[in-house]
PDB file of C-alpha atoms in Angstrom:
ATOM      1  CA  GLN A   1       5.233 -14.115  -8.315  1.00 91.00           C
ATOM      2  CA  VAL A   2       2.416 -12.410  -6.461  1.00 96.00           C
ATOM      3  CA  ASP A   3      -0.884 -11.097  -7.815  1.00 96.00           C
ATOM      4  CA  LEU A   4      -2.411  -8.165  -5.979  1.00 97.00           C
ATOM      5  CA  ALA A   5      -5.973  -6.846  -5.983  1.00 97.00           C
ATOM      6  CA  GLU A   6      -7.157  -3.722  -4.189  1.00 97.00           C
ATOM      7  CA  THR A   7     -10.633  -2.828  -2.994  1.00 96.00           C
ATOM      8  CA  GLY A   8     -12.167  -0.129  -0.858  1.00 95.00           C
ATOM      9  CA  GLY A   9     -11.640   3.127  -2.695  1.00 93.00           C
ATOM     10  CA  GLY A  10     -14.358   5.714  -3.086  1.00 97.00           C
ATOM     11  CA  SER A  11     -15.398   9.289  -2.514  1.00 97.00           C
ATOM     12  CA  VAL A  12     -15.469  11.003   0.837  1.00 98.00           C
ATOM     13  CA  GLN A  13     -15.550  14.502   2.237  1.00 98.00           C
ATOM     14  CA  ALA A  14     -12.536  16.017   3.945  1.00 98.00           C
ATOM     15  CA  GLY A  15     -12.232  14.722   7.477  1.00 98.00           C
ATOM     16  CA  GLY A  16     -13.794  11.397   6.579  1.00 98.00           C
ATOM     17  CA  SER A  17     -12.356   7.894   6.582  1.00 98.00           C
ATOM     18  CA  LEU A  18     -11.818   5.058   4.128  1.00 98.00           C
ATOM     19  CA  SER A  19     -10.306   1.621   4.453  1.00 98.00           C
ATOM     20  CA  LEU A  20      -8.409  -0.020   1.597  1.00 98.00           C
ATOM     21  CA  THR A  21      -7.712  -3.722   1.358  1.00 98.00           C
ATOM     22  CA  CYS A  22      -5.218  -5.572  -0.806  1.00 98.00           C
ATOM     23  CA  VAL A  23      -5.402  -9.322  -1.300  1.00 98.00           C
ATOM     24  CA  ALA A  24      -2.120 -10.961  -2.262  1.00 97.00           C
ATOM     25  CA  SER A  25      -2.301 -14.254  -4.146  1.00 95.00           C
ATOM     26  CA  PRO A  26       0.857 -16.294  -4.690  1.00 94.00           C
ATOM     27  CA  ARG A  27       1.207 -17.606  -8.228  1.00 92.00           C
ATOM     28  CA  TYR A  28       2.942 -20.779  -7.098  1.00 91.00           C
ATOM     29  CA  ASP A  29       2.613 -22.992  -4.054  1.00 85.00           C
ATOM     30  CA  SER A  30       6.234 -22.297  -3.153  1.00 87.00           C
ATOM     31  CA  VAL A  31       5.685 -18.541  -2.862  1.00 88.00           C
ATOM     32  CA  ARG A  32       5.187 -17.205   0.643  1.00 92.00           C
ATOM     33  CA  VAL A  33       3.535 -13.805   0.753  1.00 94.00           C
ATOM     34  CA  ARG A  34       4.711 -13.411   4.345  1.00 95.00           C
ATOM     35  CA  ASN A  35       8.269 -13.048   3.034  1.00 95.00           C
ATOM     36  CA  TYR A  36       7.420  -9.905   1.083  1.00 96.00           C
ATOM     37  CA  CYS A  37       7.294  -6.334   2.236  1.00 97.00           C
ATOM     38  CA  LEU A  38       3.784  -5.087   1.453  1.00 98.00           C
ATOM     39  CA  GLY A  39       2.831  -1.482   1.043  1.00 98.00           C
ATOM     40  CA  TRP A  40       0.872   1.259  -0.657  1.00 98.00           C
ATOM     41  CA  PHE A  41       1.938   4.002  -2.956  1.00 97.00           C
ATOM     42  CA  ARG A  42      -0.261   6.585  -4.639  1.00 97.00           C
ATOM     43  CA  GLN A  43      -0.429   8.455  -7.891  1.00 97.00           C
ATOM     44  CA  ALA A  44      -2.182  11.814  -7.865  1.00 95.00           C
ATOM     45  CA  PRO A  45      -3.110  13.765 -11.003  1.00 89.00           C
ATOM     46  CA  GLY A  46      -0.201  15.855 -12.179  1.00 92.00           C
ATOM     47  CA  LYS A  47       2.145  14.510  -9.524  1.00 94.00           C
ATOM     48  CA  GLY A  48       4.762  11.809  -9.358  1.00 95.00           C
ATOM     49  CA  PRO A  49       4.109   8.533  -7.545  1.00 96.00           C
ATOM     50  CA  GLU A  50       4.582   8.680  -3.777  1.00 96.00           C
ATOM     51  CA  GLY A  51       5.160   5.949  -1.222  1.00 97.00           C
ATOM     52  CA  VAL A  52       2.472   6.025   1.466  1.00 98.00           C
ATOM     53  CA  ALA A  53       3.031   3.210   3.958  1.00 98.00           C
ATOM     54  CA  ALA A  54       4.696  -0.180   4.170  1.00 98.00           C
ATOM     55  CA  VAL A  55       5.010  -3.141   6.524  1.00 98.00           C
ATOM     56  CA  ASP A  56       7.843  -5.574   6.019  1.00 97.00           C
ATOM     57  CA  SER A  57       8.189  -9.275   6.711  1.00 96.00           C
ATOM     58  CA  ASP A  58       9.416  -8.581  10.260  1.00 96.00           C
ATOM     59  CA  GLY A  59       6.394  -6.427  11.020  1.00 96.00           C
ATOM     60  CA  ASN A  60       8.261  -3.136  10.901  1.00 97.00           C
ATOM     61  CA  ILE A  61       6.119  -0.243   9.660  1.00 98.00           C
ATOM     62  CA  ALA A  62       6.979   2.983   7.899  1.00 98.00           C
ATOM     63  CA  TYR A  63       4.799   5.923   6.890  1.00 98.00           C
ATOM     64  CA  ALA A  64       5.370   8.853   4.628  1.00 98.00           C
ATOM     65  CA  ASP A  65       5.388  12.129   6.536  1.00 98.00           C
ATOM     66  CA  PRO A  66       2.153  13.482   4.953  1.00 97.00           C
ATOM     67  CA  VAL A  67       0.116  10.567   6.329  1.00 98.00           C
ATOM     68  CA  LYS A  68       1.702   9.991   9.734  1.00 98.00           C
ATOM     69  CA  GLY A  69      -0.854  10.053  12.501  1.00 98.00           C
ATOM     70  CA  ARG A  70      -3.755   9.712  10.061  1.00 98.00           C
ATOM     71  CA  PHE A  71      -3.166   6.417   8.228  1.00 98.00           C
ATOM     72  CA  THR A  72      -2.641   2.977   9.735  1.00 98.00           C
ATOM     73  CA  ILE A  73      -1.257   0.029   7.796  1.00 98.00           C
ATOM     74  CA  SER A  74      -1.609  -3.584   8.871  1.00 98.00           C
ATOM     75  CA  ARG A  75      -1.165  -7.044   7.391  1.00 97.00           C
ATOM     76  CA  ASP A  76      -2.717 -10.411   8.085  1.00 97.00           C
ATOM     77  CA  ASN A  77      -0.291 -13.125   7.053  1.00 96.00           C
ATOM     78  CA  ALA A  78      -2.849 -15.862   7.596  1.00 96.00           C
ATOM     79  CA  LYS A  79      -5.178 -14.290   5.036  1.00 96.00           C
ATOM     80  CA  ASN A  80      -2.505 -12.684   2.826  1.00 97.00           C
ATOM     81  CA  THR A  81      -4.181  -9.314   3.140  1.00 98.00           C
ATOM     82  CA  LEU A  82      -2.966  -5.773   3.606  1.00 98.00           C
ATOM     83  CA  THR A  83      -5.149  -2.994   4.974  1.00 98.00           C
ATOM     84  CA  LEU A  84      -4.762   0.774   4.958  1.00 98.00           C
ATOM     85  CA  GLN A  85      -7.068   2.622   7.330  1.00 98.00           C
ATOM     86  CA  MET A  86      -7.214   6.262   6.308  1.00 98.00           C
ATOM     87  CA  ASN A  87      -8.639   8.796   8.740  1.00 98.00           C
ATOM     88  CA  SER A  88      -8.879  12.585   8.698  1.00 98.00           C
ATOM     89  CA  LEU A  89      -8.644  12.525   4.934  1.00 98.00           C
ATOM     90  CA  LYS A  90      -7.636  15.683   3.102  1.00 98.00           C
ATOM     91  CA  PRO A  91      -8.243  16.769  -0.494  1.00 97.00           C
ATOM     92  CA  GLU A  92      -4.519  16.306  -1.136  1.00 96.00           C
ATOM     93  CA  ASP A  93      -4.952  12.600  -0.395  1.00 98.00           C
ATOM     94  CA  THR A  94      -6.913  12.269  -3.641  1.00 97.00           C
ATOM     95  CA  ALA A  95      -5.076   9.721  -5.780  1.00 98.00           C
ATOM     96  CA  VAL A  96      -5.052   6.211  -7.142  1.00 98.00           C
ATOM     97  CA  TYR A  97      -3.784   3.983  -4.351  1.00 98.00           C
ATOM     98  CA  ILE A  98      -1.779   0.990  -5.473  1.00 98.00           C
ATOM     99  CA  CYS A  99      -0.657  -2.021  -3.493  1.00 97.00           C
ATOM    100  CA  ARG A 100       2.861  -3.413  -3.927  1.00 97.00           C
ATOM    101  CA  ALA A 101       4.752  -6.487  -2.827  1.00 97.00           C
ATOM    102  CA  VAL A 102       8.528  -6.114  -2.747  1.00 96.00           C
ATOM    103  CA  SER A 103      11.094  -8.659  -1.663  1.00 94.00           C
ATOM    104  CA  LEU A 104      14.345  -8.094   0.217  1.00 91.00           C
ATOM    105  CA  VAL A 105      13.605  -4.595   1.494  1.00 93.00           C
ATOM    106  CA  ASN A 106      12.552  -3.212   4.848  1.00 95.00           C
ATOM    107  CA  ALA A 107       9.571  -0.942   5.317  1.00 96.00           C
ATOM    108  CA  THR A 108      11.558   2.282   5.207  1.00 96.00           C
ATOM    109  CA  ARG A 109      13.322   1.325   1.988  1.00 96.00           C
ATOM    110  CA  ALA A 110      10.021   0.215   0.487  1.00 95.00           C
ATOM    111  CA  LEU A 111       8.620   3.746   0.686  1.00 96.00           C
ATOM    112  CA  ASP A 112      11.387   4.819  -1.663  1.00 95.00           C
ATOM    113  CA  VAL A 113      11.353   1.927  -4.116  1.00 94.00           C
ATOM    114  CA  MET A 114       7.631   1.235  -4.443  1.00 94.00           C
ATOM    115  CA  PRO A 115       7.001   4.355  -6.548  1.00 92.00           C
ATOM    116  CA  LYS A 116       9.999   3.425  -8.715  1.00 93.00           C
ATOM    117  CA  GLY A 117       8.443   0.199  -9.928  1.00 91.00           C
ATOM    118  CA  TRP A 118      10.082  -2.410  -7.731  1.00 92.00           C
ATOM    119  CA  GLY A 119       8.205  -5.636  -7.089  1.00 94.00           C
ATOM    120  CA  TYR A 120       4.642  -6.542  -8.006  1.00 96.00           C
ATOM    121  CA  ARG A 121       1.645  -4.244  -8.107  1.00 97.00           C
ATOM    122  CA  GLY A 122      -2.116  -4.261  -8.304  1.00 97.00           C
ATOM    123  CA  GLN A 123      -4.359  -2.231 -10.597  1.00 96.00           C
ATOM    124  CA  GLY A 124      -5.060   0.399  -7.991  1.00 97.00           C
ATOM    125  CA  THR A 125      -8.178   1.893  -6.439  1.00 97.00           C
ATOM    126  CA  GLN A 126      -9.340   5.490  -6.704  1.00 98.00           C
ATOM    127  CA  VAL A 127      -9.706   7.670  -3.609  1.00 98.00           C
ATOM    128  CA  ASP A 128     -11.396  11.059  -3.996  1.00 98.00           C
ATOM    129  CA  VAL A 129     -11.532  13.504  -1.109  1.00 98.00           C
ATOM    130  CA  SER A 130     -13.642  16.620  -1.595  1.00 97.00           C
ATOM    131  CA  SER A 131     -13.324  19.817   0.407  1.00 94.00           C
TER     132      SER A 131
END
């Protein structure tokens, strides 16, 4: 019941930064995006999908170990947007980054279930990090 659209991907050298944004649009007036856990997962070539970061409806945040200290996730409930600030990027961060909205989970649980197909997802945005 939520449509998601990501922007902000691109190409950057190792050590650089990118910011991704996801806009969440409720399909019906009764849907409240603020009630969903929002997050990012990524799909790299030749690898399985991996949860990256999530922020739940209570504002709790969880990060996957590979991105801790480098990525920052935030949400703006007034604008229904989700942002992922990525700093100190590494070549291994190269992937398609996909936004998800999942109900009835906390941020930690979302890292596990987002790559498994739970909830709603956007089309994704490509991030390429060169060495």
